[in-house]
Amino acid sequence: MAKRTKIKELLINPKIGVETNVKGWVRTKRGNKNVAFIAINDGSTIHNLQAVADLSKVNEDILKLVTTGACISVTGQLVASQGSGQSVELLVSDLEVLGEANPEEYPLQPKKHSLEFLREIAHLRPRTNTFGAVLRVRHAMIFAVHKFFNDKGFFNLHTPIITGSDAEGAGEMFRVTTLDPVNPPKNQDGKADFSQDFFGHETNLTVSGQLEGELGAMALSDIYTFGPTFRAENSNTSRHLAEFWMIEPEMAFYDLDDNMDLAEEFLTYLAQYALDNCIEDLNFLNERALEEEKNMKQEERSELSLIERLKFIVDNDFQRVSYTEAIEILRNSNQNKKKKFKYIIESWGADLQSEHERFLVESHFKKPVILYNYPKNIKAFYMRQNEDGKTVRAMDILFPGIGEIIGGSQREERYDVLKARIHEMDIPEESMWWYLETRKFGTAPHSGFGLGFERLMIFVTGMKNIRDVIPFPRTPGNAEF
Ligand code: 4AD
Ligand code: MG
């Protein structure tokens, strides 16, 4: 019996006339009383293989079980295809059903299902063309991230998932505890006594690997993390997940400009990698997005198609603008004057909402924007303070259709300044003593940033909702599968 060949391999290098075995899931079966055409997909590629079963040669009872969703194994000769739509097909001499899928119950039928419906069957949606394509591109992007940094001499550092600190100082954390939720041991003021907890103090799931990443950079020079991060923010939007993956490089001796240069080079590299390595899946996703936009109002449609957007990123520099300049642009915009923003920009110091970010990128500059030098009061404690006493060396990268895709900064490397800021912001110093010590022993200027991997995936696949670019999304009220 022939050994199994993956469909991707067989299409790249077809061995015409050779007996071949293919295993996969049935997408469709059609035909007449003499012959059945079975489209099989094994996930290795967007393309199906057509198996042709001559009804005088295959067992009719077995063929009856070949329904959409069933898993089958087919063996036979590979031949050049007679029909259009495929280059080769397989003439079935042996057909085996490995797993049936009762058509009365199997929820995925060969027709268009809504993305909302597919989220309810996240255990089966990888078997659709759309999610197959998204998941293959996702893998390619993971691989590209590691390749980019490895080629540059960065080291991948695993930072902890359970921590005792709040890296972003936003307090949006999931608690980790083994204390009895009904009857926890109590201390004198009647509160749960976390000194008796598993780790001897309060712990939570990390919101960012940055603080530990900085420790790595202060020894290895250039590191990056790529891990899961968790945020208990109750934002039910198409851009937020409670569990998402973040890539956080951290570089000794980089200032804010070096940091922006690296981030721009990184995003450009990833877009180019997708174009070079995922074009079949991207072509499919491109068509699917165009199809989807046909049903949308003119003003909601994107000016560029998915593939054009990826090329645009590769070919154009990002626009670098200081926060102060951006506020002036926003204040003088018609949107602001005519009160079309939900949050009107009154004065310097305002936090930017995603409507403002998208205005800058999509209407004003019409290209990716790097905003830098933000007011210190709207940014995290660890950012390097500027000489003006008001701003910090922060930078956010804003993308069309997404808003913020990267957030980063030069770090405050001066011990006294950092310590004062920690106190000013009421951050418990005892949870940060180790972080402060890096500033005491051999401190160095350094910088880093965080790329939200799923925000990148929205950009690369053209999917509109972040729930559709991760296999099993975690959002408020949703942790099934
Ligand atoms: O801007 P953020 O909060 O920055 C940090 O966490 C820094 N420690 C990064 C660093 O300097 N090392 O988050 C970084 C990125 C955002 O720009 C966004 O792309 C993504 O993480 N992100 C989310 N993605 C999905 N769901 C959420 N709830 C996200 N929150 C942030
Ligand atoms: Mg941010």
PDB file of C-alpha atoms in Angstrom, residues 164-345:
ATOM      1  CA  GLY A 164       3.653  39.235  41.336  1.00  0.00           C
ATOM      2  CA  SER A 165       3.869  42.591  39.572  1.00  0.00           C
ATOM      3  CA  ASP A 166       1.683  44.684  37.284  1.00  0.00           C
ATOM      4  CA  ALA A 167       3.956  45.587  34.373  1.00  0.00           C
ATOM      5  CA  GLU A 168       1.606  48.134  32.810  1.00  0.00           C
ATOM      6  CA  GLY A 169       0.293  49.520  36.087  1.00  0.00           C
ATOM      7  CA  ALA A 170      -3.255  49.400  34.755  1.00  0.00           C
ATOM      8  CA  GLY A 171      -4.553  46.887  37.317  1.00  0.00           C
ATOM      9  CA  GLU A 172      -6.295  44.758  34.708  1.00  0.00           C
ATOM     10  CA  MET A 173      -5.085  41.386  35.919  1.00  0.00           C
ATOM     11  CA  PHE A 174      -6.404  37.870  36.409  1.00  0.00           C
ATOM     12  CA  ARG A 175      -5.637  36.595  39.896  1.00  0.00           C
ATOM     13  CA  VAL A 176      -3.811  33.277  40.324  1.00  0.00           C
ATOM     14  CA  THR A 177      -4.536  31.565  43.630  1.00  0.00           C
ATOM     15  CA  THR A 178      -5.082  28.192  45.258  1.00  0.00           C
ATOM     16  CA  LEU A 179      -6.860  29.662  48.295  1.00  0.00           C
ATOM     17  CA  ASP A 180     -10.367  28.393  48.986  1.00  0.00           C
ATOM     18  CA  PRO A 181     -12.645  30.944  47.266  1.00  0.00           C
ATOM     19  CA  VAL A 182     -15.448  30.483  49.830  1.00  0.00           C
ATOM     20  CA  ASN A 183     -13.431  30.330  53.009  1.00  0.00           C
ATOM     21  CA  PRO A 184      -9.940  31.772  52.503  1.00  0.00           C
ATOM     22  CA  PRO A 185      -7.638  32.161  55.516  1.00  0.00           C
ATOM     23  CA  LYS A 186      -7.996  35.720  56.786  1.00  0.00           C
ATOM     24  CA  ASN A 187      -5.574  38.209  58.299  1.00  0.00           C
ATOM     25  CA  GLN A 188      -6.363  40.612  61.153  1.00  0.00           C
ATOM     26  CA  ASP A 189      -8.320  43.118  59.062  1.00  0.00           C
ATOM     27  CA  GLY A 190     -10.566  40.363  57.711  1.00  0.00           C
ATOM     28  CA  LYS A 191      -9.068  40.240  54.218  1.00  0.00           C
ATOM     29  CA  ALA A 192      -7.799  37.085  52.480  1.00  0.00           C
ATOM     30  CA  ASP A 193      -4.334  36.213  53.806  1.00  0.00           C
ATOM     31  CA  PHE A 194      -2.230  35.729  50.680  1.00  0.00           C
ATOM     32  CA  SER A 195       0.869  34.925  52.729  1.00  0.00           C
ATOM     33  CA  GLN A 196      -0.749  31.495  53.027  1.00  0.00           C
ATOM     34  CA  ASP A 197      -1.311  31.266  49.271  1.00  0.00           C
ATOM     35  CA  PHE A 198       0.684  28.954  47.001  1.00  0.00           C
ATOM     36  CA  PHE A 199       3.466  31.443  46.286  1.00  0.00           C
ATOM     37  CA  GLY A 200       3.348  33.177  49.664  1.00  0.00           C
ATOM     38  CA  HIS A 201       1.992  36.412  48.192  1.00  0.00           C
ATOM     39  CA  GLU A 202      -0.535  37.689  45.652  1.00  0.00           C
ATOM     40  CA  THR A 203       0.090  36.612  42.070  1.00  0.00           C
ATOM     41  CA  ASN A 204      -1.572  37.160  38.715  1.00  0.00           C
ATOM     42  CA  LEU A 205      -1.270  36.233  35.041  1.00  0.00           C
ATOM     43  CA  THR A 206       1.182  38.515  33.315  1.00  0.00           C
ATOM     44  CA  VAL A 207      -0.010  41.492  31.222  1.00  0.00           C
ATOM     45  CA  SER A 208       3.430  41.806  29.587  1.00  0.00           C
ATOM     46  CA  GLY A 209       6.833  40.132  29.674  1.00  0.00           C
ATOM     47  CA  GLN A 210       8.618  43.464  29.389  1.00  0.00           C
ATOM     48  CA  LEU A 211       9.977  43.934  32.909  1.00  0.00           C
ATOM     49  CA  GLU A 212      11.666  40.538  32.888  1.00  0.00           C
ATOM     50  CA  GLY A 213      12.659  41.142  29.263  1.00  0.00           C
ATOM     51  CA  GLU A 214      14.599  44.200  30.415  1.00  0.00           C
ATOM     52  CA  LEU A 215      16.543  42.013  32.833  1.00  0.00           C
ATOM     53  CA  GLY A 216      17.547  39.849  29.877  1.00  0.00           C
ATOM     54  CA  ALA A 217      18.637  42.841  27.788  1.00  0.00           C
ATOM     55  CA  MET A 218      20.867  44.016  30.636  1.00  0.00           C
ATOM     56  CA  ALA A 219      22.914  40.852  30.116  1.00  0.00           C
ATOM     57  CA  LEU A 220      22.410  39.613  26.546  1.00  0.00           C
ATOM     58  CA  SER A 221      22.013  43.060  24.891  1.00  0.00           C
ATOM     59  CA  ASP A 222      19.206  42.092  22.513  1.00  0.00           C
ATOM     60  CA  ILE A 223      16.359  39.777  23.480  1.00  0.00           C
ATOM     61  CA  TYR A 224      12.745  39.215  22.487  1.00  0.00           C
ATOM     62  CA  THR A 225       9.850  37.479  24.163  1.00  0.00           C
ATOM     63  CA  PHE A 226       6.917  35.856  22.384  1.00  0.00           C
ATOM     64  CA  GLY A 227       4.356  34.715  24.867  1.00  0.00           C
ATOM     65  CA  PRO A 228       0.751  34.780  25.963  1.00  0.00           C
ATOM     66  CA  THR A 229      -0.417  37.832  27.893  1.00  0.00           C
ATOM     67  CA  PHE A 230      -3.646  38.325  29.787  1.00  0.00           C
ATOM     68  CA  ARG A 231      -5.764  41.403  30.374  1.00  0.00           C
ATOM     69  CA  ALA A 232      -8.967  41.504  32.369  1.00  0.00           C
ATOM     70  CA  GLU A 233     -10.151  44.707  30.704  1.00  0.00           C
ATOM     71  CA  ASN A 234     -13.828  44.569  29.926  1.00  0.00           C
ATOM     72  CA  SER A 235     -13.440  45.797  26.341  1.00  0.00           C
ATOM     73  CA  ASN A 236     -15.821  43.947  24.099  1.00  0.00           C
ATOM     74  CA  THR A 237     -14.379  45.263  20.848  1.00  0.00           C
ATOM     75  CA  SER A 238     -13.180  43.754  17.595  1.00  0.00           C
ATOM     76  CA  ARG A 239      -9.578  44.662  18.631  1.00  0.00           C
ATOM     77  CA  HIS A 240      -9.347  43.280  22.179  1.00  0.00           C
ATOM     78  CA  LEU A 241      -8.806  39.809  23.584  1.00  0.00           C
ATOM     79  CA  ALA A 242      -8.464  38.801  27.230  1.00  0.00           C
ATOM     80  CA  GLU A 243      -5.718  36.356  26.189  1.00  0.00           C
ATOM     81  CA  PHE A 244      -3.437  37.407  23.366  1.00  0.00           C
ATOM     82  CA  TRP A 245       0.124  36.828  22.189  1.00  0.00           C
ATOM     83  CA  MET A 246       2.704  39.550  22.306  1.00  0.00           C
ATOM     84  CA  ILE A 247       6.197  39.903  20.869  1.00  0.00           C
ATOM     85  CA  GLU A 248       8.402  42.149  22.998  1.00  0.00           C
ATOM     86  CA  PRO A 249      11.948  42.907  21.901  1.00  0.00           C
ATOM     87  CA  GLU A 250      14.185  44.743  24.368  1.00  0.00           C
ATOM     88  CA  MET A 251      17.498  46.271  23.309  1.00  0.00           C
ATOM     89  CA  ALA A 252      20.378  47.665  25.336  1.00  0.00           C
ATOM     90  CA  PHE A 253      21.943  50.873  23.961  1.00  0.00           C
ATOM     91  CA  TYR A 254      18.906  51.739  21.758  1.00  0.00           C
ATOM     92  CA  ASP A 255      17.353  55.183  22.044  1.00  0.00           C
ATOM     93  CA  LEU A 256      13.818  56.031  20.922  1.00  0.00           C
ATOM     94  CA  ASP A 257      14.840  56.610  17.294  1.00  0.00           C
ATOM     95  CA  ASP A 258      16.633  53.261  17.102  1.00  0.00           C
ATOM     96  CA  ASN A 259      13.519  51.696  18.617  1.00  0.00           C
ATOM     97  CA  MET A 260      11.229  53.222  15.967  1.00  0.00           C
ATOM     98  CA  ASP A 261      13.614  52.156  13.194  1.00  0.00           C
ATOM     99  CA  LEU A 262      13.578  48.551  14.409  1.00  0.00           C
ATOM    100  CA  ALA A 263       9.793  48.464  14.802  1.00  0.00           C
ATOM    101  CA  GLU A 264       9.270  49.813  11.287  1.00  0.00           C
ATOM    102  CA  GLU A 265      11.768  47.383   9.796  1.00  0.00           C
ATOM    103  CA  PHE A 266      10.084  44.522  11.686  1.00  0.00           C
ATOM    104  CA  LEU A 267       6.557  45.279  10.419  1.00  0.00           C
ATOM    105  CA  THR A 268       7.835  45.760   6.865  1.00  0.00           C
ATOM    106  CA  TYR A 269       9.661  42.445   7.050  1.00  0.00           C
ATOM    107  CA  LEU A 270       6.547  40.621   8.255  1.00  0.00           C
ATOM    108  CA  ALA A 271       4.393  42.064   5.451  1.00  0.00           C
ATOM    109  CA  GLN A 272       7.008  41.069   2.870  1.00  0.00           C
ATOM    110  CA  TYR A 273       7.343  37.596   4.394  1.00  0.00           C
ATOM    111  CA  ALA A 274       3.598  37.050   4.073  1.00  0.00           C
ATOM    112  CA  LEU A 275       3.631  38.148   0.420  1.00  0.00           C
ATOM    113  CA  ASP A 276       6.590  35.892  -0.329  1.00  0.00           C
ATOM    114  CA  ASN A 277       5.437  32.803   1.536  1.00  0.00           C
ATOM    115  CA  CYS A 278       1.642  32.805   1.841  1.00  0.00           C
ATOM    116  CA  ILE A 279       0.433  34.091  -1.502  1.00  0.00           C
ATOM    117  CA  GLU A 280      -2.097  31.304  -2.173  1.00  0.00           C
ATOM    118  CA  ASP A 281      -3.806  31.815   1.178  1.00  0.00           C
ATOM    119  CA  LEU A 282      -3.554  35.598   0.818  1.00  0.00           C
ATOM    120  CA  ASN A 283      -5.166  35.485  -2.625  1.00  0.00           C
ATOM    121  CA  PHE A 284      -8.042  33.553  -1.124  1.00  0.00           C
ATOM    122  CA  LEU A 285      -8.365  35.965   1.818  1.00  0.00           C
ATOM    123  CA  ASN A 286      -8.100  38.923  -0.564  1.00  0.00           C
ATOM    124  CA  GLU A 287     -11.056  37.628  -2.611  1.00  0.00           C
ATOM    125  CA  ARG A 288     -13.033  36.856   0.510  1.00  0.00           C
ATOM    126  CA  ALA A 289     -12.519  40.398   1.858  1.00  0.00           C
ATOM    127  CA  LEU A 290     -13.554  41.943  -1.483  1.00  0.00           C
ATOM    128  CA  GLU A 291     -16.658  39.762  -1.486  1.00  0.00           C
ATOM    129  CA  GLU A 292     -17.471  40.796   2.085  1.00  0.00           C
ATOM    130  CA  GLU A 293     -17.044  44.482   1.268  1.00  0.00           C
ATOM    131  CA  LYS A 294     -19.547  44.282  -1.587  1.00  0.00           C
ATOM    132  CA  ASN A 295     -22.275  44.226   1.056  1.00  0.00           C
ATOM    133  CA  MET A 296     -20.882  47.255   2.866  1.00  0.00           C
ATOM    134  CA  LYS A 297     -21.571  50.950   2.392  1.00  0.00           C
ATOM    135  CA  GLN A 298     -19.152  52.760   0.089  1.00  0.00           C
ATOM    136  CA  GLU A 299     -17.574  54.756   2.945  1.00  0.00           C
ATOM    137  CA  GLU A 300     -16.937  51.612   4.990  1.00  0.00           C
ATOM    138  CA  ARG A 301     -14.986  49.904   2.218  1.00  0.00           C
ATOM    139  CA  SER A 302     -11.196  49.946   2.272  1.00  0.00           C
ATOM    140  CA  GLU A 303      -9.507  52.015  -0.391  1.00  0.00           C
ATOM    141  CA  LEU A 304      -6.884  49.350  -0.951  1.00  0.00           C
ATOM    142  CA  SER A 305      -7.373  45.593  -1.129  1.00  0.00           C
ATOM    143  CA  LEU A 306      -5.616  43.319   1.362  1.00  0.00           C
ATOM    144  CA  ILE A 307      -2.704  42.559  -0.933  1.00  0.00           C
ATOM    145  CA  GLU A 308      -2.385  46.210  -1.932  1.00  0.00           C
ATOM    146  CA  ARG A 309      -2.264  47.167   1.752  1.00  0.00           C
ATOM    147  CA  LEU A 310       0.567  44.709   2.423  1.00  0.00           C
ATOM    148  CA  LYS A 311       2.516  46.069  -0.556  1.00  0.00           C
ATOM    149  CA  PHE A 312       1.824  49.624   0.604  1.00  0.00           C
ATOM    150  CA  ILE A 313       3.480  48.917   3.965  1.00  0.00           C
ATOM    151  CA  VAL A 314       6.513  47.452   2.242  1.00  0.00           C
ATOM    152  CA  ASP A 315       6.892  50.365  -0.189  1.00  0.00           C
ATOM    153  CA  ASN A 316       6.196  53.383   2.049  1.00  0.00           C
ATOM    154  CA  ASP A 317       7.896  54.906   5.071  1.00  0.00           C
ATOM    155  CA  PHE A 318       5.807  55.373   8.176  1.00  0.00           C
ATOM    156  CA  GLN A 319       4.940  58.944   9.148  1.00  0.00           C
ATOM    157  CA  ARG A 320       6.622  60.017  12.402  1.00  0.00           C
ATOM    158  CA  VAL A 321       4.732  62.684  14.352  1.00  0.00           C
ATOM    159  CA  SER A 322       5.088  63.917  17.919  1.00  0.00           C
ATOM    160  CA  TYR A 323       2.067  63.744  20.200  1.00  0.00           C
ATOM    161  CA  THR A 324       2.070  67.557  20.389  1.00  0.00           C
ATOM    162  CA  GLU A 325       1.875  67.896  16.577  1.00  0.00           C
ATOM    163  CA  ALA A 326      -0.840  65.231  16.447  1.00  0.00           C
ATOM    164  CA  ILE A 327      -2.967  67.088  18.997  1.00  0.00           C
ATOM    165  CA  GLU A 328      -2.754  70.241  16.873  1.00  0.00           C
ATOM    166  CA  ILE A 329      -3.814  68.309  13.762  1.00  0.00           C
ATOM    167  CA  LEU A 330      -6.730  66.766  15.632  1.00  0.00           C
ATOM    168  CA  ARG A 331      -7.809  70.029  17.254  1.00  0.00           C
ATOM    169  CA  ASN A 332      -7.880  71.798  13.897  1.00  0.00           C
ATOM    170  CA  SER A 333      -9.656  68.962  12.094  1.00  0.00           C
ATOM    171  CA  ASN A 334     -13.199  69.405  10.823  1.00  0.00           C
ATOM    172  CA  GLN A 335     -14.141  66.274  12.749  1.00  0.00           C
ATOM    173  CA  ASN A 336     -13.237  67.978  15.980  1.00  0.00           C
ATOM    174  CA  LYS A 337     -14.682  71.376  15.107  1.00  0.00           C
ATOM    175  CA  LYS A 338     -17.976  69.875  13.968  1.00  0.00           C
ATOM    176  CA  LYS A 339     -17.990  67.644  17.065  1.00  0.00           C
ATOM    177  CA  LYS A 340     -18.025  64.477  14.986  1.00  0.00           C
ATOM    178  CA  PHE A 341     -15.611  62.737  17.347  1.00  0.00           C
ATOM    179  CA  LYS A 342     -17.244  61.027  20.281  1.00  0.00           C
ATOM    180  CA  TYR A 343     -14.422  62.388  22.442  1.00  0.00           C
ATOM    181  CA  ILE A 344     -13.671  66.006  21.504  1.00  0.00           C
ATOM    182  CA  ILE A 345     -10.008  66.978  21.799  1.00  0.00           C
TER     183      ILE A 345
END
